[in-house]
Amino acid sequence: MKDNIAVVGLQWGDEGKGKVVDLLASDMDIIARCQGGANAGHTVIVGDKKYVLHLIPSGIIHQEKICYIGNGVVLDPFGLLEELRILDKESIDYKGRLFVSASANLVLPYHKLLDQIYEERRGGAPLGTTLRGIGPAYRDKVARCGIRLSDIFDDKILLEKLNDIKTLRAQIFEPYQDDERCDYDAVFDKVCSIREAFAPMLTNVSSEMHRLDAEGKKILFEGAQGALLDVDHGTYPYATSSNTTVGGILTGLGIGPRMVGTVVGVVKAYCTRVGAGPFPTELTEETGELLREKGGEYGATTGRPRRTGWLDLVALQHACRINGVDQLAITKLDVLDSFETIRVCLSYRIDSELVDTFPVDPYALEKVEPVYRDFPGWKSDTSSITRFGHLPQEAQNYIRFIADETGTEIKLVSTGAARAETILV
Ligand code: IMP
């Protein structure tokens, strides 16, 4: 098998992929992002510095790594330039180390306005999107009226495409005449102004991946969001608009399955979700609040408080299956340090019947009743522990149980945000 590694989220995002990618990246040469956009918020803590990246692969923090953003990403070019300014401020040199697929579709200002309009028009049941224009940009991509990065270098193509979109969207934007996000002349000028910045980063990511792989370079594929937000296999319509599972890596970078290598799934020791949608093990009372406070569960992109709940093994087994997960990275174990009892959902009760497969119908998921197994808590501080065998027995049992039930190996356990707060198994 290849030495390449794919890192994917196994819940509703925010599993701590940023830290896992940062740790694993030290042994890799290349880091490539394949899907999603600036809806992601990958937090990496190095020493006393905290970096929150949305589009740029977390690997950029390692000064010698080369990073790629694939065609499957919807790229907010202005957001990307803002992130580059943060790197400039931190003296992280990215020149010659960051490349973007020429065929990545762009998120433009009017996509953000559309995201807002669609959410408002859902009446009482908005999806709770990040309002970063992700859904509308993927919608344009699939409808074949998106603007790709390569298009911005040609006035004629750019104008033609913007004119088509103007015609298509005339009705919906009618009440927003004064909003500069749908002022196409302003969008044209704004896009033209970034050509110079993007020209050196433009590349054919698919052929680069094949070249680098053939040269024996080790590639880390960095997933964004999590399996339960996958547009096909997640809790649709309460999902994001991309394939957040391994399939998204293949199409989002233009590679074949054998290039992927080992699939590392990242899972929190409990569950969180932001935005609307079913969440069977959600805790809405005191215990949920405790998890939120101890885990600092506030969105890295929007600052919204995250919903919290116990680990859901039905959902996790589904996520492992659809990704072909080989190894697990279990994060935020320390958040459970003070709990007397830790619960894990083993199956769902649906109309007095026990079910251990994840329902394909999210409306059915809303009605399931989780069936729990209780584990005794370890009630001690795990944050400075760096060896699996030094963890309290109860914590080891909890982790072994997760590995056994999912048929995976444990790659690492994270017990804090810092790089050092990690147990490599
Ligand atoms: P969108 O991706 O902005 O369209 O949002 C759709 C759903 O996915 C919402 O519930 C968001 O909160 C959620 N979501 C999108 N990206 C992330 C992420 O990186 N972490 C957690 N939730 C996310």
GROMACS .gro file of C-alpha atoms and ligand atoms in nm, residues 12-15 17 37-42 115 127-136 224-226 229 237-241 273-277 301-302 304 306, ligand 1:
model
   63
   12TRP     CA    1  -2.047   1.649   1.171
   13GLY     CA    2  -1.715   1.827   1.126
   14ASP     CA    3  -1.505   1.995   1.396
   15GLU     CA    4  -1.349   1.662   1.499
   17LYS     CA    5  -0.874   1.736   1.183
   37GLY     CA    6  -1.450   2.574   0.102
   38ALA     CA    7  -1.422   2.850   0.359
   39ASN     CA    8  -1.703   2.685   0.558
   40ALA     CA    9  -1.426   2.476   0.717
   41GLY     CA   10  -1.237   2.608   1.015
   42HIS     CA   11  -0.920   2.412   1.088
  115ASP     CA   12  -2.679   3.164   0.066
  127LEU     CA   13  -3.026   2.469   0.743
  128GLY     CA   14  -2.800   2.683   0.957
  129THR     CA   15  -2.532   2.711   0.689
  130THR     CA   16  -2.209   2.900   0.750
  131LEU     CA   17  -2.333   3.166   0.498
  132ARG     CA   18  -2.001   3.135   0.315
  133GLY     CA   19  -2.174   3.082  -0.020
  134ILE     CA   20  -2.086   2.711  -0.033
  135GLY     CA   21  -2.421   2.565  -0.143
  136PRO     CA   22  -2.483   2.828  -0.413
  224ALA     CA   23  -1.294   1.901   0.540
  225GLN     CA   24  -1.622   1.873   0.734
  226GLY     CA   25  -1.729   1.520   0.829
  229LEU     CA   26  -2.239   1.623   0.649
  237PRO     CA   27  -3.071   1.804   0.353
  238TYR     CA   28  -2.897   1.902   0.678
  239ALA     CA   29  -2.561   1.851   0.514
  240THR     CA   30  -2.302   2.049   0.326
  241SER     CA   31  -2.290   2.047  -0.055
  273ARG     CA   32  -2.278   1.948   1.548
  274VAL     CA   33  -2.341   2.307   1.437
  275GLY     CA   34  -2.645   2.411   1.241
  276ALA     CA   35  -2.978   2.235   1.218
  277GLY     CA   36  -3.055   1.866   1.163
  301THR     CA   37  -1.574   2.974   1.137
  302THR     CA   38  -1.891   3.132   1.274
  304ARG     CA   39  -2.177   2.962   1.700
  306ARG     CA   40  -2.197   2.378   1.899
  426IMP     P1   41  -2.261   2.503   0.449
  426IMP     O1   42  -2.152   2.405   0.428
  426IMP     O2   43  -2.212   2.641   0.488
  426IMP     O3   44  -2.359   2.506   0.338
  426IMP     O4   45  -2.343   2.454   0.579
  426IMP     C1   46  -2.422   2.336   0.579
  426IMP     C2   47  -2.414   2.266   0.713
  426IMP     O5   48  -2.283   2.216   0.733
  426IMP     C3   49  -2.441   2.358   0.833
  426IMP     O6   50  -2.504   2.282   0.933
  426IMP     C4   51  -2.301   2.397   0.880
  426IMP     O7   52  -2.299   2.433   1.016
  426IMP     C5   53  -2.227   2.268   0.854
  426IMP     N1   54  -2.082   2.287   0.830
  426IMP     C6   55  -2.023   2.326   0.717
  426IMP     N2   56  -1.890   2.327   0.731
  426IMP     C7   57  -1.864   2.285   0.856
  426IMP     C8   58  -1.743   2.262   0.928
  426IMP     O8   59  -1.631   2.277   0.879
  426IMP     N3   60  -1.759   2.219   1.056
  426IMP     C9   61  -1.881   2.195   1.112
  426IMP     N4   62  -1.996   2.215   1.047
  426IMP    C10   63  -1.988   2.260   0.920
   0.00000   0.00000   0.00000
